[in-house]
């Protein structure tokens, strides 16, 4: 597919690292206006205590307000399994539209069954303001953004490209981090490899912004690299590694990985666009499916 690339546009990108979930949230500003977007926000949870707070989201809100920015979009690169989205909380304070890939409906169908959500849980993506298809475009101020469908980690993963910056979600990690797991329901290592190749077909100078970083081998946390650097140095897919190599490695490695600590609350909240589910009396309530994952 021919994407509307414009490397002359250089958005201003500010990253916010959450050390508890190793997530990087981004504020992406149009250099020609005060318009901005927030990508992959984080809502804080003390899972053991069942307590929700908003310190991380409040940092994003303060940045937008202190810099007199206008929030136009709250983008989720996918339905995260390791942190909870703060999109509705931020939207209530700043406005903007919440967007995710159209294959959210696949995720909702799969996990709606696992969490026994019943017929009242809508599985049509209607909790979100916009559902993006492959190649869809939207605007942040004067900047045009396009969405690339990059499944494999999850069915609904999308990379969002604006000017010379691409926000890759969990499709790629930093070169020394490799790639994300592909063993969640709906994941597929072969499909993930193909999606990564779509990203690596972008210009070598394209800036890539990660959703997570774990500081492998004790290095400092980092979240920005380029297509060229990934092609040369990514330990899982760089330097000409074949699809067969990747699938074998990814499948064997995934079999050794524990489930993310926050997968149970994250999926229930994130498939609802960041809303916390409630019981019959309207009280916030999460479920724990036994042997369901």
Short mmCIF file of C-alpha atoms in Angstrom, two decimals:
data_model
loop_
_atom_site.label_atom_id
_atom_site.label_comp_id
_atom_site.label_asym_id
_atom_site.label_seq_id
_atom_site.Cartn_x
_atom_site.Cartn_y
_atom_site.Cartn_z
CA UNK A 1 0.00 0.00 0.00
CA UNK A 2 1.20 3.52 -0.78
CA UNK A 3 1.19 5.50 2.45
CA UNK A 4 1.11 9.34 2.46
CA UNK A 5 4.66 9.79 3.76
CA UNK A 6 5.93 13.32 4.40
CA UNK A 7 9.31 13.24 6.11
CA UNK A 8 9.50 17.06 6.03
CA UNK A 9 6.98 17.22 8.88
CA UNK A 10 8.78 16.89 12.22
CA UNK A 11 6.38 16.61 15.16
CA UNK A 12 7.57 17.58 18.62
CA UNK A 13 7.54 14.40 20.73
CA UNK A 14 7.74 14.29 24.53
CA UNK A 15 7.95 10.92 26.26
CA UNK A 16 6.78 10.09 29.79
CA UNK A 17 8.15 6.87 31.31
CA UNK A 18 6.15 4.89 33.87
CA UNK A 19 8.66 2.76 35.83
CA UNK A 20 6.04 0.42 37.30
CA UNK A 21 4.88 -0.85 33.90
CA UNK A 22 7.90 0.19 31.80
CA UNK A 23 5.48 2.06 29.52
CA UNK A 24 6.26 5.22 27.59
CA UNK A 25 3.35 7.58 26.94
CA UNK A 26 3.79 10.34 24.37
CA UNK A 27 2.53 13.84 23.77
CA UNK A 28 2.87 14.58 20.05
CA UNK A 29 2.64 18.27 19.12
CA UNK A 30 2.13 19.89 15.76
CA UNK A 31 5.04 22.38 15.36
CA UNK A 32 2.75 24.65 13.34
CA UNK A 33 -0.08 24.93 15.87
CA UNK A 34 -0.97 24.19 19.50
CA UNK A 35 -2.66 20.88 18.55
CA UNK A 36 -1.42 17.67 20.12
CA UNK A 37 -2.23 14.00 20.67
CA UNK A 38 -1.54 11.65 23.56
CA UNK A 39 -0.45 8.12 22.71
CA UNK A 40 -0.74 5.17 25.14
CA UNK A 41 -1.57 6.88 28.42
CA UNK A 42 -1.29 5.02 31.74
CA UNK A 43 -3.72 4.79 34.65
CA UNK A 44 -2.08 3.80 37.94
CA UNK A 45 -3.29 0.74 39.83
CA UNK A 46 -2.28 -0.86 43.10
CA UNK A 47 -3.57 -4.28 42.12
CA UNK A 48 -3.09 -5.86 45.55
CA UNK A 49 -5.15 -3.11 47.16
CA UNK A 50 -7.63 -2.72 44.29
CA UNK A 51 -6.86 1.01 44.19
CA UNK A 52 -6.90 3.23 41.09
CA UNK A 53 -5.03 6.56 41.00
CA UNK A 54 -3.98 9.00 38.28
CA UNK A 55 -0.50 10.37 39.02
CA UNK A 56 0.86 9.43 35.58
CA UNK A 57 -2.15 10.81 33.72
CA UNK A 58 -1.99 14.02 35.75
CA UNK A 59 1.58 14.57 34.46
CA UNK A 60 0.29 14.44 30.89
CA UNK A 61 -2.62 16.75 31.70
CA UNK A 62 -0.30 19.26 33.39
CA UNK A 63 2.05 19.28 30.38
CA UNK A 64 -0.83 19.98 27.99
CA UNK A 65 -2.24 22.74 30.19
CA UNK A 66 1.11 24.33 31.07
CA UNK A 67 2.01 24.58 27.38
CA UNK A 68 -1.44 25.82 26.31
CA UNK A 69 -1.95 22.86 24.00
CA UNK A 70 -5.19 21.62 22.49
CA UNK A 71 -5.66 17.86 22.83
CA UNK A 72 -7.27 16.44 19.68
CA UNK A 73 -6.62 12.69 19.98
CA UNK A 74 -6.02 9.99 22.58
CA UNK A 75 -4.54 7.09 20.64
CA UNK A 76 -4.22 3.49 21.81
CA UNK A 77 -1.74 1.56 19.68
CA UNK A 78 -3.40 -1.70 20.82
CA UNK A 79 -5.26 -3.28 23.74
CA UNK A 80 -2.45 -3.37 26.26
CA UNK A 81 -1.99 -6.35 28.57
CA UNK A 82 0.50 -4.73 30.93
CA UNK A 83 -1.00 -1.38 31.87
CA UNK A 84 -4.38 0.31 32.11
CA UNK A 85 -5.33 3.19 29.81
CA UNK A 86 -6.19 6.56 31.35
CA UNK A 87 -7.86 7.82 28.16
CA UNK A 88 -11.36 8.51 29.59
CA UNK A 89 -9.91 10.32 32.62
CA UNK A 90 -7.79 12.56 30.38
CA UNK A 91 -10.63 13.06 27.90
CA UNK A 92 -12.86 14.28 30.73
CA UNK A 93 -10.26 16.92 31.63
CA UNK A 94 -9.03 17.96 28.17
CA UNK A 95 -11.39 16.66 25.47
CA UNK A 96 -10.15 14.89 22.37
CA UNK A 97 -11.26 11.68 20.67
CA UNK A 98 -10.19 8.17 21.67
CA UNK A 99 -9.02 6.02 18.75
CA UNK A 100 -7.93 2.40 18.29
CA UNK A 101 -7.64 -0.11 15.46
CA UNK A 102 -10.86 -1.59 14.06
CA UNK A 103 -9.78 -5.09 15.10
CA UNK A 104 -10.60 -4.14 18.66
CA UNK A 105 -13.80 -6.04 17.92
CA UNK A 106 -11.78 -9.26 17.60
CA UNK A 107 -10.17 -8.61 20.98
CA UNK A 108 -13.53 -7.78 22.53
CA UNK A 109 -15.04 -11.01 21.25
CA UNK A 110 -12.18 -13.16 22.53
CA UNK A 111 -11.88 -11.59 25.96
CA UNK A 112 -15.58 -10.91 26.33
CA UNK A 113 -15.93 -14.70 26.50
CA UNK A 114 -12.92 -15.23 28.77
CA UNK A 115 -14.23 -12.67 31.26
CA UNK A 116 -17.83 -13.87 30.89
CA UNK A 117 -19.02 -10.34 30.16
CA UNK A 118 -22.54 -11.22 29.04
CA UNK A 119 -24.68 -9.55 26.41
CA UNK A 120 -24.53 -6.08 28.00
CA UNK A 121 -20.87 -5.76 26.97
CA UNK A 122 -20.83 -4.29 23.47
CA UNK A 123 -18.37 -6.07 21.16
CA UNK A 124 -18.54 -3.55 18.30
CA UNK A 125 -15.86 -1.05 19.37
CA UNK A 126 -18.51 1.53 20.22
CA UNK A 127 -16.68 2.43 23.45
CA UNK A 128 -14.14 4.27 21.26
CA UNK A 129 -14.68 7.45 19.25
CA UNK A 130 -12.79 6.22 16.17
CA UNK A 131 -11.85 2.79 14.79
CA UNK A 132 -8.95 2.94 12.34
CA UNK A 133 -8.57 0.70 9.31
CA UNK A 134 -5.33 -0.04 7.46
CA UNK A 135 -4.22 3.17 5.72
CA UNK A 136 -6.73 5.47 7.41
CA UNK A 137 -5.63 9.05 7.94
CA UNK A 138 -6.51 11.71 10.50
CA UNK A 139 -5.10 15.09 11.52
CA UNK A 140 -3.31 16.52 14.53
CA UNK A 141 -3.56 20.23 13.77
CA UNK A 142 -1.91 20.65 10.36
CA UNK A 143 -0.18 17.26 10.47
CA UNK A 144 -1.59 14.23 8.66
CA UNK A 145 -1.29 10.89 10.46
CA UNK A 146 -1.73 7.47 8.85
CA UNK A 147 -2.34 4.14 10.55
CA UNK A 148 -0.68 0.85 9.59
CA UNK A 149 -2.28 -2.41 10.71
CA UNK A 150 0.52 -4.44 12.33
CA UNK A 151 -1.00 -7.55 13.97
CA UNK A 152 0.93 -10.40 15.53
CA UNK A 153 1.37 -9.25 19.12
CA UNK A 154 -2.41 -8.71 19.19
CA UNK A 155 -4.96 -8.59 16.35
CA UNK A 156 -5.65 -4.88 16.87
CA UNK A 157 -2.07 -3.53 16.86
CA UNK A 158 -1.49 -0.44 14.73
CA UNK A 159 1.51 1.78 14.08
CA UNK A 160 0.69 5.49 13.79
CA UNK A 161 2.95 7.52 11.51
CA UNK A 162 3.04 11.32 11.55
CA UNK A 163 5.71 13.06 9.48
CA UNK A 164 9.10 11.59 10.35
CA UNK A 165 7.84 9.86 13.53
CA UNK A 166 6.20 6.45 13.94
CA UNK A 167 4.67 5.16 17.16
CA UNK A 168 5.07 1.42 17.01
CA UNK A 169 3.28 0.19 20.13
CA UNK A 170 4.53 -3.33 20.91
CA UNK A 171 5.31 -4.22 17.29
CA UNK A 172 9.01 -3.53 17.96
CA UNK A 173 11.28 -2.84 20.92
CA UNK A 174 14.60 -1.01 20.93
CA UNK A 175 17.25 -2.86 18.86
CA UNK A 176 18.72 -4.60 21.93
CA UNK A 177 15.21 -5.48 23.16
CA UNK A 178 14.05 -7.18 19.96
CA UNK A 179 10.33 -7.78 19.73
CA UNK A 180 7.24 -8.40 21.83
CA UNK A 181 5.70 -11.76 22.60
CA UNK A 182 3.17 -13.28 20.22
CA UNK A 183 1.48 -15.92 22.41
CA UNK A 184 -1.54 -14.00 23.69
CA UNK A 185 -4.93 -15.09 22.30
CA UNK A 186 -5.01 -13.86 18.69
CA UNK A 187 -1.22 -13.45 18.54
CA UNK A 188 0.94 -15.08 15.88
CA UNK A 189 4.73 -14.98 15.51
CA UNK A 190 4.67 -15.31 11.72
CA UNK A 191 2.15 -12.51 11.40
CA UNK A 192 4.24 -10.37 13.76
CA UNK A 193 7.32 -10.89 11.57
CA UNK A 194 5.38 -9.72 8.51
CA UNK A 195 4.12 -6.67 10.41
CA UNK A 196 7.64 -5.78 11.49
CA UNK A 197 8.75 -5.91 7.85
CA UNK A 198 6.06 -3.32 7.02
CA UNK A 199 7.55 -1.01 9.62
CA UNK A 200 11.10 -1.64 8.42
CA UNK A 201 10.02 -0.73 4.87
CA UNK A 202 9.56 2.87 6.03
CA UNK A 203 12.47 5.26 5.29
CA UNK A 204 15.66 4.54 7.25
CA UNK A 205 15.51 8.04 8.77
CA UNK A 206 12.03 7.48 10.23
CA UNK A 207 12.09 8.01 13.99
CA UNK A 208 10.55 5.08 15.87
CA UNK A 209 9.04 5.51 19.32
CA UNK A 210 8.57 2.44 21.53
CA UNK A 211 5.67 1.74 23.89
CA UNK A 212 7.93 -0.16 26.32
CA UNK A 213 11.54 -0.42 27.34
CA UNK A 214 13.07 -2.63 30.02
CA UNK A 215 16.70 -1.45 29.93
CA UNK A 216 18.22 -4.80 28.91
CA UNK A 217 21.66 -5.57 30.35
CA UNK A 218 21.36 -2.66 32.74
CA UNK A 219 21.43 0.16 30.18
CA UNK A 220 19.51 3.37 30.74
CA UNK A 221 15.88 3.41 29.67
CA UNK A 222 15.48 4.55 26.05
CA UNK A 223 12.55 4.80 23.69
CA UNK A 224 13.61 6.40 20.43
CA UNK A 225 15.50 4.80 17.54
CA UNK A 226 15.22 4.72 13.72
CA UNK A 227 14.20 2.26 11.05
CA UNK A 228 17.81 2.13 9.89
CA UNK A 229 19.07 1.23 13.35
CA UNK A 230 16.44 -1.50 13.76
CA UNK A 231 17.35 -3.02 10.40
CA UNK A 232 21.02 -3.11 11.31
CA UNK A 233 20.93 -4.04 14.96
CA UNK A 234 17.57 -5.50 16.12
CA UNK A 235 18.50 -8.76 17.86
CA UNK A 236 15.36 -10.58 16.71
CA UNK A 237 14.72 -9.32 13.16
CA UNK A 238 17.77 -7.29 12.09
CA UNK A 239 20.69 -8.26 9.83
CA UNK A 240 18.59 -10.39 7.50
CA UNK A 241 17.10 -12.84 10.00
CA UNK A 242 14.52 -15.00 8.22
CA UNK A 243 10.88 -15.46 9.07
CA UNK A 244 11.59 -19.09 9.96
CA UNK A 245 14.36 -18.01 12.35
CA UNK A 246 12.09 -15.49 13.98
CA UNK A 247 9.10 -17.81 14.39
CA UNK A 248 11.27 -20.54 15.93
CA UNK A 249 12.94 -18.14 18.34
CA UNK A 250 9.76 -16.26 19.25
CA UNK A 251 7.72 -19.44 19.84
CA UNK A 252 10.39 -21.02 22.03
CA UNK A 253 10.97 -17.85 24.02
CA UNK A 254 7.28 -17.12 24.54
CA UNK A 255 6.78 -20.58 26.04
CA UNK A 256 9.10 -19.54 28.90
CA UNK A 257 7.46 -16.18 29.70
CA UNK A 258 5.14 -15.57 32.63
CA UNK A 259 1.92 -13.64 32.15
CA UNK A 260 2.21 -9.87 32.70
CA UNK A 261 1.39 -8.88 36.27
CA UNK A 262 -1.49 -6.63 35.23
CA UNK A 263 -2.96 -8.65 32.35
CA UNK A 264 -6.26 -9.41 34.12
CA UNK A 265 -7.22 -5.82 35.04
CA UNK A 266 -5.61 -4.38 31.89
CA UNK A 267 -7.63 -6.38 29.40
CA UNK A 268 -10.94 -5.74 31.15
CA UNK A 269 -10.32 -1.99 31.27
CA UNK A 270 -8.58 -1.47 27.92
CA UNK A 271 -11.13 -3.34 25.80
CA UNK A 272 -13.59 -0.78 27.22
CA UNK A 273 -11.44 2.18 26.06
CA UNK A 274 -10.13 2.69 29.59
CA UNK A 275 -13.41 2.50 31.48
CA UNK A 276 -13.47 0.35 34.62
CA UNK A 277 -16.22 -2.30 34.50
CA UNK A 278 -18.97 -2.20 37.12
CA UNK A 279 -21.15 -4.73 38.91
CA UNK A 280 -24.95 -4.80 38.81
CA UNK A 281 -25.10 -1.99 41.36
CA UNK A 282 -22.74 0.25 39.44
CA UNK A 283 -19.69 -0.30 41.66
CA UNK A 284 -16.27 -0.53 39.96
CA UNK A 285 -15.39 -4.22 39.88
CA UNK A 286 -12.87 -6.50 38.18
CA UNK A 287 -13.12 -10.24 37.57
CA UNK A 288 -10.47 -12.94 37.82
CA UNK A 289 -11.14 -15.79 35.37
CA UNK A 290 -9.73 -19.00 36.85
CA UNK A 291 -7.66 -20.98 34.31
CA UNK A 292 -9.06 -18.71 31.60
CA UNK A 293 -5.78 -17.38 30.26
#
